[in-house]
XYZ file of C-alpha atoms in Angstrom:
596
model
C -64.060 198.699 284.394
C -64.751 198.818 288.103
C -68.431 197.894 287.858
C -70.923 196.747 285.275
C -73.168 199.143 283.391
C -76.732 199.700 284.501
C -79.619 200.874 282.322
C -79.842 204.147 284.266
C -76.166 205.001 283.838
C -76.048 204.788 280.041
C -77.952 205.856 276.905
C -78.273 202.199 275.865
C -81.459 200.165 275.884
C -81.825 197.506 278.593
C -81.086 194.681 276.126
C -77.965 196.482 274.866
C -76.743 196.998 278.431
C -77.180 193.286 279.136
C -75.324 192.324 275.952
C -72.454 194.691 276.704
C -72.157 193.427 280.277
C -71.943 189.833 279.049
C -69.178 190.664 276.582
C -67.047 192.805 278.879
C -67.357 190.519 281.917
C -64.877 188.081 280.389
C -62.319 190.651 279.232
C -58.912 191.405 280.682
C -57.711 194.952 281.328
C -55.733 194.908 278.064
C -58.757 193.744 276.090
C -60.991 196.389 277.663
C -58.475 199.089 276.783
C -58.299 197.870 273.183
C -62.100 197.731 272.822
C -62.389 201.200 274.359
C -60.061 202.675 271.746
C -61.718 200.737 268.953
C -65.217 201.938 269.835
C -63.937 205.491 270.217
C -62.544 205.284 266.707
C -65.906 204.145 265.405
C -67.654 207.040 267.142
C -65.257 209.545 265.560
C -65.702 208.114 262.081
C -69.465 208.024 262.416
C -69.525 204.348 261.485
C -71.893 201.946 263.169
C -70.615 198.428 263.912
C -73.557 196.706 262.264
C -73.077 198.711 259.064
C -69.283 198.642 258.905
C -69.180 194.930 258.197
C -70.931 195.468 254.895
C -68.026 197.514 253.543
C -65.899 195.555 251.055
C -62.393 194.554 252.077
C -59.890 196.195 249.779
C -56.923 193.919 250.473
C -55.432 191.990 247.583
C -53.462 189.881 250.040
C -54.678 187.688 252.875
C -53.296 187.181 256.356
C -53.414 183.540 257.470
C -53.214 182.849 261.198
C -52.138 179.275 261.986
C -52.351 177.839 265.483
C -51.162 174.687 267.199
C -53.038 174.280 270.465
C -53.283 171.521 273.056
C -55.322 173.072 275.870
C -56.943 175.970 274.019
C -54.595 178.818 274.981
C -52.893 179.097 271.589
C -56.245 178.915 269.830
C -57.541 181.718 272.059
C -54.597 183.962 271.153
C -55.066 183.166 267.453
C -58.769 184.026 267.583
C -57.933 187.315 269.335
C -55.387 188.084 266.613
C -58.010 187.320 263.964
C -60.427 189.789 265.588
C -57.719 192.461 265.732
C -56.850 191.889 262.064
C -60.486 192.227 261.045
C -60.785 195.426 263.054
C -57.729 196.727 261.193
C -59.440 195.996 257.882
C -57.326 193.025 256.862
C -58.558 190.065 254.889
C -57.835 187.267 257.374
C -58.494 183.622 258.078
C -57.682 181.664 261.239
C -56.937 177.943 260.829
C -55.806 175.077 263.027
C -52.606 173.561 261.676
C -54.437 170.244 261.679
C -56.874 171.623 259.090
C -54.288 173.448 256.988
C -52.935 171.992 253.766
C -49.196 172.541 254.017
C -48.764 172.841 250.267
C -50.752 176.103 250.438
C -47.891 177.760 252.302
C -45.959 178.595 249.121
C -48.898 180.764 247.980
C -49.195 182.694 251.251
C -48.043 186.300 251.510
C -48.536 186.895 255.248
C -48.706 184.373 258.094
C -48.912 184.619 261.864
C -48.123 181.474 263.845
C -49.239 180.791 267.418
C -48.138 177.521 269.002
C -47.619 175.885 272.355
C -45.058 173.169 273.148
C -45.722 169.698 274.540
C -43.571 167.551 276.812
C -39.919 167.430 275.763
C -40.091 170.126 273.116
C -42.712 168.356 270.999
C -45.374 170.153 268.949
C -49.021 169.881 270.032
C -50.995 167.160 268.285
C -52.666 169.464 265.776
C -49.277 170.859 264.717
C -47.324 167.599 264.338
C -47.709 167.214 260.573
C -47.166 170.879 259.722
C -44.118 170.958 262.010
C -42.690 167.891 260.231
C -43.484 169.356 256.798
C -41.445 172.498 257.455
C -38.449 170.347 258.408
C -38.770 168.088 255.365
C -37.374 168.316 251.854
C -40.913 169.018 250.632
C -40.953 172.450 252.285
C -40.898 175.164 249.567
C -38.836 178.318 249.316
C -40.720 181.148 251.016
C -38.826 184.242 249.898
C -42.007 186.318 249.523
C -43.576 185.332 252.863
C -43.886 187.818 255.739
C -44.466 186.261 259.138
C -44.268 186.454 262.922
C -44.410 183.786 265.631
C -45.845 183.754 269.128
C -44.653 180.796 271.235
C -46.456 179.670 274.378
C -44.631 177.634 277.004
C -43.670 177.092 280.613
C -40.179 178.001 281.788
C -40.376 175.184 284.345
C -39.614 172.828 281.470
C -36.274 172.401 279.769
C -37.520 172.894 276.199
C -39.250 176.186 276.841
C -41.285 177.355 273.797
C -39.334 174.939 271.600
C -42.050 174.435 268.985
C -42.417 178.168 268.406
C -38.643 178.479 268.146
C -38.655 175.650 265.582
C -41.284 177.373 263.453
C -39.392 180.668 263.542
C -36.075 179.038 262.641
C -37.508 176.917 259.837
C -39.485 179.737 258.206
C -36.405 181.961 258.262
C -34.284 179.167 256.774
C -36.804 178.820 253.947
C -36.359 182.501 253.128
C -39.358 184.054 254.882
C -39.014 187.480 256.509
C -40.059 188.120 260.099
C -41.929 191.446 260.231
C -42.036 191.235 264.036
C -39.568 189.251 266.214
C -40.777 186.023 267.820
C -42.181 186.400 271.326
C -41.729 183.559 273.843
C -44.481 183.621 276.469
C -44.363 181.974 279.872
C -47.396 180.765 281.840
C -48.625 184.350 282.281
C -48.998 184.998 278.578
C -51.976 187.362 278.294
C -50.177 190.733 278.438
C -47.273 189.630 276.210
C -49.582 188.033 273.656
C -51.849 191.121 273.533
C -48.833 193.355 272.919
C -47.526 190.980 270.218
C -50.908 190.970 268.466
C -50.948 194.761 268.342
C -47.399 195.002 266.986
C -47.719 192.087 264.573
C -51.001 193.261 263.033
C -49.563 196.753 262.582
C -46.426 195.323 260.944
C -48.445 193.007 258.695
C -50.785 195.815 257.634
C -47.803 198.022 256.742
C -46.527 195.402 254.285
C -49.852 194.610 252.612
C -50.052 195.690 248.978
C -53.265 197.660 249.529
C -54.237 199.456 252.713
C -57.797 198.952 253.891
C -60.246 200.868 256.003
C -61.144 199.362 259.390
C -63.871 196.778 259.238
C -65.858 196.078 262.379
C -67.484 192.871 263.482
C -71.170 193.418 264.309
C -71.799 193.609 268.028
C -74.848 191.397 267.562
C -72.705 188.600 266.131
C -70.337 188.765 269.077
C -73.244 188.347 271.456
C -74.788 185.549 269.415
C -71.688 183.385 269.802
C -71.708 183.711 273.595
C -73.729 180.676 274.684
C -72.804 181.317 278.299
C -71.341 184.368 279.974
C -68.948 182.138 281.926
C -65.422 181.360 280.750
C -61.806 181.249 281.917
C -61.742 184.959 282.813
C -65.223 184.890 284.300
C -65.690 181.404 285.835
C -68.916 179.998 287.188
C -69.093 179.340 290.920
C -70.279 175.736 290.958
C -71.095 173.306 293.772
C -69.181 170.105 294.486
C -71.832 167.439 294.978
C -69.840 164.187 295.121
C -66.257 163.366 296.123
C -65.829 159.590 295.922
C -62.612 157.582 296.055
C -62.796 154.904 293.350
C -59.552 153.020 294.017
C -59.270 150.385 296.727
C -57.923 150.743 300.253
C -54.612 149.088 299.320
C -54.154 150.859 295.986
C -50.970 152.773 295.292
C -53.178 155.479 293.751
C -55.820 157.787 295.192
C -58.224 158.408 292.322
C -61.446 160.342 292.918
C -64.719 160.628 291.067
C -66.129 164.153 291.379
C -69.599 165.355 290.447
C -70.069 169.119 290.120
C -73.347 170.960 289.595
C -73.562 173.444 286.720
C -77.176 174.340 287.450
C -78.237 177.772 286.137
C -74.836 178.392 284.513
C -75.812 177.907 280.878
C -72.500 176.067 280.459
C -72.542 173.301 277.870
C -69.876 170.801 276.913
C -69.314 167.874 274.603
C -67.561 164.573 275.303
C -63.864 165.286 274.836
C -63.963 168.765 276.399
C -62.148 169.696 279.613
C -63.229 171.450 282.784
C -61.023 174.225 284.100
C -60.661 174.414 287.883
C -59.643 177.627 289.661
C -58.455 176.302 293.019
C -57.411 177.824 296.326
C -53.975 177.199 297.800
C -53.619 175.386 301.127
C -54.166 177.832 304.026
C -51.381 176.165 306.038
C -48.858 176.666 303.231
C -49.940 180.276 302.773
C -49.528 180.989 306.486
C -46.089 179.358 306.605
C -44.789 181.322 303.610
C -45.958 184.593 305.164
C -44.362 183.700 308.510
C -41.006 182.576 307.066
C -40.734 185.727 304.952
C -41.448 187.904 307.994
C -44.568 189.472 306.492
C -48.029 190.513 307.673
C -50.963 188.448 306.384
C -53.209 191.519 306.451
C -50.835 193.689 304.406
C -52.441 194.982 301.216
C -51.528 193.832 297.712
C -52.928 195.068 294.395
C -54.146 192.265 292.126
C -55.960 193.052 288.871
C -56.599 196.645 289.966
C -58.169 195.476 293.244
C -56.647 195.723 296.708
C -56.632 192.471 298.698
C -54.761 191.147 301.720
C -51.495 189.262 301.218
C -53.219 186.173 302.612
C -55.994 186.458 300.029
C -53.504 187.094 297.217
C -51.457 183.988 298.050
C -54.581 181.881 298.515
C -56.355 182.736 295.275
C -54.040 184.522 292.864
C -50.445 183.189 292.976
C -48.903 179.811 292.188
C -47.467 178.127 295.280
C -47.333 174.524 294.073
C -45.244 174.441 290.896
C -41.766 175.884 291.368
C -39.831 177.258 288.406
C -36.303 178.516 287.613
C -37.345 182.170 287.707
C -38.498 181.895 291.312
C -35.169 180.474 292.500
C -33.138 183.176 290.741
C -35.297 186.035 292.007
C -35.589 184.677 295.556
C -31.811 184.149 295.715
C -31.290 187.787 294.774
C -33.821 189.158 297.285
C -32.588 186.976 300.145
C -28.899 187.538 299.349
C -28.419 183.773 299.224
C -25.105 183.088 297.476
C -25.650 179.328 297.361
C -29.027 179.656 295.652
C -27.647 182.272 293.277
C -24.855 179.930 292.217
C -27.374 177.105 291.713
C -29.558 179.364 289.560
C -26.652 179.835 287.136
C -26.418 176.096 286.373
C -29.498 175.248 284.275
C -29.236 171.475 284.630
C -28.521 171.545 288.368
C -31.352 174.031 288.864
C -33.867 171.806 287.112
C -32.787 168.848 289.220
C -33.152 171.009 292.339
C -36.710 172.162 291.617
C -37.862 168.683 290.565
C -40.152 167.576 293.400
C -39.711 170.824 295.318
C -42.635 173.165 295.730
C -42.304 176.886 296.436
C -42.726 176.234 300.165
C -39.791 173.767 300.153
C -37.418 176.348 298.722
C -38.534 178.945 301.270
C -38.303 176.461 304.150
C -34.734 175.564 303.215
C -33.734 179.192 302.662
C -35.961 181.228 304.984
C -35.264 184.949 304.883
C -37.103 188.158 305.556
C -37.956 189.825 302.257
C -40.248 192.679 301.333
C -43.886 192.256 300.399
C -43.198 193.571 296.914
C -40.198 191.258 296.629
C -42.203 188.134 297.431
C -44.932 189.004 294.944
C -42.319 189.717 292.252
C -40.952 186.167 292.679
C -44.268 184.452 292.098
C -46.197 183.604 288.971
C -49.939 184.078 288.752
C -52.106 181.086 289.525
C -53.292 179.216 286.443
C -56.297 176.910 286.372
C -55.894 173.152 285.974
C -57.732 171.368 283.163
C -59.315 167.935 283.605
C -60.853 165.764 280.877
C -64.598 165.615 281.432
C -65.856 162.145 282.347
C -69.554 162.594 281.525
C -71.992 163.402 278.742
C -74.635 166.073 279.244
C -77.013 163.850 277.332
C -76.760 161.577 280.391
C -76.085 163.843 283.402
C -77.675 167.137 282.211
C -76.588 170.061 284.456
C -73.699 168.176 286.003
C -70.116 167.546 285.057
C -68.048 164.568 286.246
C -64.281 164.351 286.640
C -61.841 161.481 287.243
C -58.857 162.900 289.111
C -55.677 161.323 290.434
C -54.811 163.039 293.715
C -51.187 164.195 293.854
C -49.930 163.438 297.357
C -46.386 162.531 298.426
C -43.849 162.796 301.226
C -40.746 164.884 300.546
C -38.226 166.746 302.694
C -40.002 165.571 305.823
C -43.378 167.024 304.863
C -46.546 165.864 303.075
C -47.132 167.557 299.742
C -50.331 167.841 297.717
C -51.127 168.899 294.188
C -52.695 172.331 293.879
C -56.059 171.537 292.282
C -56.280 167.813 293.119
C -55.479 168.506 296.787
C -58.063 171.288 296.861
C -60.811 169.133 295.355
C -60.016 165.969 297.299
C -58.910 167.225 300.706
C -59.832 170.869 301.260
C -63.202 171.261 299.538
C -66.134 169.617 301.274
C -69.200 168.298 299.462
C -71.543 171.262 299.138
C -68.569 173.632 298.841
C -68.004 176.080 296.006
C -65.454 175.865 293.195
C -64.918 178.224 290.246
C -65.059 176.402 286.911
C -65.198 176.939 283.154
C -65.400 174.715 280.072
C -62.432 174.439 277.699
C -63.607 173.121 274.342
C -61.402 170.591 272.594
C -60.537 168.993 269.277
C -61.071 165.557 270.884
C -64.378 164.441 269.347
C -66.433 161.367 268.573
C -66.938 160.750 264.841
C -70.005 162.455 263.423
C -71.129 159.203 261.850
C -71.353 155.625 263.164
C -67.714 154.722 262.494
C -66.150 152.248 264.968
C -64.332 153.748 267.965
C -61.122 152.410 269.558
C -60.277 154.032 272.908
C -56.961 153.697 274.755
C -57.169 155.203 278.229
C -55.153 153.761 281.118
C -55.573 155.258 284.599
C -57.407 158.582 284.692
C -57.055 158.645 280.904
C -60.276 156.641 280.853
C -62.255 159.791 281.773
C -63.257 161.057 278.294
C -64.126 157.522 277.197
C -66.695 157.251 279.972
C -68.159 160.423 278.419
C -67.969 158.872 274.932
C -69.828 155.743 276.015
C -72.478 157.742 277.906
C -73.020 159.857 274.783
C -73.315 156.812 272.513
C -75.708 155.119 274.947
C -77.911 158.160 275.611
C -78.330 158.923 271.905
C -78.725 155.297 270.749
C -75.766 155.652 268.402
C -74.597 152.574 266.529
C -70.806 152.969 266.799
C -68.916 149.782 267.577
C -66.699 150.475 270.589
C -63.487 148.952 271.932
C -61.769 150.056 275.140
C -58.170 149.388 276.216
C -57.788 150.155 279.925
C -54.863 149.610 282.284
C -53.800 150.271 285.871
C -51.632 148.487 288.477
C -54.103 145.983 290.007
C -57.457 144.489 289.017
C -58.871 144.357 292.560
C -57.784 147.871 293.579
C -57.659 149.955 290.406
C -60.355 148.880 287.929
C -61.989 152.304 287.572
C -65.755 152.233 286.850
C -65.681 148.432 286.673
C -69.416 147.938 287.239
C -70.277 150.518 284.581
C -68.055 148.893 281.948
C -69.513 145.468 282.725
C -73.023 146.870 282.333
C -72.162 148.540 279.024
C -70.646 145.271 277.792
C -73.762 143.360 278.759
C -75.989 145.889 276.973
C -73.809 145.949 273.844
C -72.933 149.636 274.122
C -69.310 148.603 274.687
C -68.409 145.791 272.280
C -64.874 144.911 273.364
C -62.634 145.612 276.342
C -58.983 144.659 276.837
C -57.436 145.087 280.274
C -53.811 145.521 281.284
C -53.169 145.319 285.031
C -49.423 145.756 285.139
C -48.722 144.455 288.676
C -50.958 141.355 288.666
C -48.261 139.091 287.193
C -44.502 138.785 287.276
C -44.078 140.433 283.897
C -45.579 143.916 283.605
C -48.295 144.256 280.986
C -49.446 147.607 279.600
C -52.133 148.776 277.157
C -49.671 148.830 274.255
C -48.930 145.145 274.936
C -52.645 144.329 274.710
C -52.830 146.273 271.451
C -50.022 144.179 269.962
C -51.719 140.984 271.142
C -54.881 142.119 269.336
C -52.991 143.381 266.282
C -54.979 141.466 263.650
C -58.374 142.565 264.988
C -57.222 146.129 265.591
C -55.954 146.390 262.014
C -59.289 145.065 260.728
C -61.118 147.775 262.697
C -58.847 150.476 261.264
C -59.397 149.174 257.736
C -63.163 149.428 258.168
C -62.850 153.078 259.206
C -62.355 153.028 262.972
C -61.326 156.169 264.845
C -58.404 155.676 267.249
C -58.271 157.719 270.488
C -55.604 157.994 273.195
C -55.881 159.798 276.518
C -53.421 159.993 279.403
C -49.716 160.387 280.095
C -47.826 162.089 277.267
C -44.278 161.385 278.399
C -44.325 157.573 278.150
C -47.705 155.934 277.583
C -48.782 157.964 274.549
C -45.404 157.454 272.873
C -45.491 153.694 273.536
C -49.052 153.459 272.211
C -48.084 155.397 269.084
C -45.139 153.053 268.515
C -47.416 150.033 268.921
C -49.939 151.500 266.485
C -47.289 152.073 263.802
C -45.931 148.541 264.361
C -49.413 147.037 263.929
C -49.973 148.956 260.685
C -46.521 147.897 259.430
C -46.901 144.207 260.251
C -50.606 143.626 259.605
C -50.742 145.915 256.587
C -47.583 144.514 254.998
C -46.064 147.982 254.802
C -42.588 149.419 255.167
C -41.872 151.507 258.249
C -42.155 154.725 256.260
C -45.444 153.589 254.710
C -46.812 152.703 258.143
C -45.816 156.133 259.492
C -47.543 157.746 256.517
C -50.696 155.667 257.134
C -50.837 156.791 260.768
C -50.162 160.372 259.697
C -53.133 160.155 257.328
C -55.287 158.885 260.193
C -54.323 162.009 262.131
C -55.012 164.339 259.197
C -58.443 162.783 258.732
C -59.230 163.181 262.462
C -59.234 159.391 262.877
C -56.262 159.451 265.261
C -56.854 161.856 268.143
C -54.988 162.322 271.420
C -55.777 164.078 274.684
C -52.427 163.774 276.438
C -50.835 165.665 279.312
């Protein structure tokens, strides 16, 4: 759709035009094509969307769509699959694996699974228990189950799409039949996931006991759910108001506090949500890549059906920060580089090579003239970065605050910066524009006044600042306890004055600090937890919710281990019983993690 509808160009009323523009503004080309065909089908059948929903669903069997999502991508695909299934007339439900009772699986006839992968091949938090159940002796025989799996991942990591592969393998081992082969999606997943949805829904429908007529979702309902027209596909152009360094001059870290205006956007968020940042690549890096490849910055490239200059394409649309195995292999082929080609064949050596190297490093070391089309074919599309929101709208209204660690390091004789953090901290001036959207999360304060334990070292403290602001602004009565850590007290105590004020006012009831470099023996948040084991256990026993935010690779695992140890020792339980207790906390939403 090259331009939005106007009232004069269509037979629709002004309000209908506005509603349609809001819906289609966020759609991809694939989604627009699907909707076009769907609406055409309605016009040929004479059915009206608002009336079609009243028709009874004839299916005797139900399709269950289960998703395991960490950042929202898998959930988005699952919701799209649910909409497609409804349009096809299927009886369908879409459920987070965290909310699904695993014992129900033996009664299912048709299941679609959508899952991402975390860290070293681990399932996302909301899929942990279901993933473990399928691997356990409790998993039932599933000879009558029809299924298909969509796996989301990033080929930069060794265990690419591992969780989806696990689900596929385990379902097959239990006797289930795949009606559509598993699809493993890389970072650019939209086209592959849309194609999988179409094939999978068609395959599922063909195996249902009773065929059903298409059932449409009312257009009015679709509009009613759209609180704001802005989202990942249609971001809001916001204004950066504050860029403040909040670590000391001698700190080993450069951590910034950002304040961004959302005025007139209609965007709303809750504590625990994330803000997506669409950033621009460094102009110097873009220019150097163009020069070393022997290309013309003004040469035209087609991106999303629009023609832009190569310079614009590399600045706004393609990933230049995170290198990946596919780039090395393709670039080696295009540049006729035998050494790179040999490296690309050794998976372990290749991963070691790209570790710490950005796209520009590989091109610098292996400069070669390649075609415009060749360069573009090597690159992946730019993806936004998500940051945990560090504010509550009950406190800051039409603003959003972020706590961001700036990625900056010297390597191969050059300074390197992170894509989004470098853009926000170094290349975007206060008053400058940045495209943003809100990514809603599972990470939530309890609905009641249950106690809250928060573990957030470093920038992981961000959502807990939002939690405390929310509790303070709404005069909630939750008892609160914060575990915070960083290298040094004098240089790295993020939001120190605020925490002291909240302590004084009784909004924050307890705080335990772990400054790892302030003594000979390093002390971390998990050490403070173990020191406070008796009190922490007492809080859990009176219904406390336990939250963790920050590094997934080490900190979150160490904190989890400490938590299980505390339950084991203070609760007088065996190791298995302690693991089961913690698992129950997770199932009851009392153990939540926002890790990355």
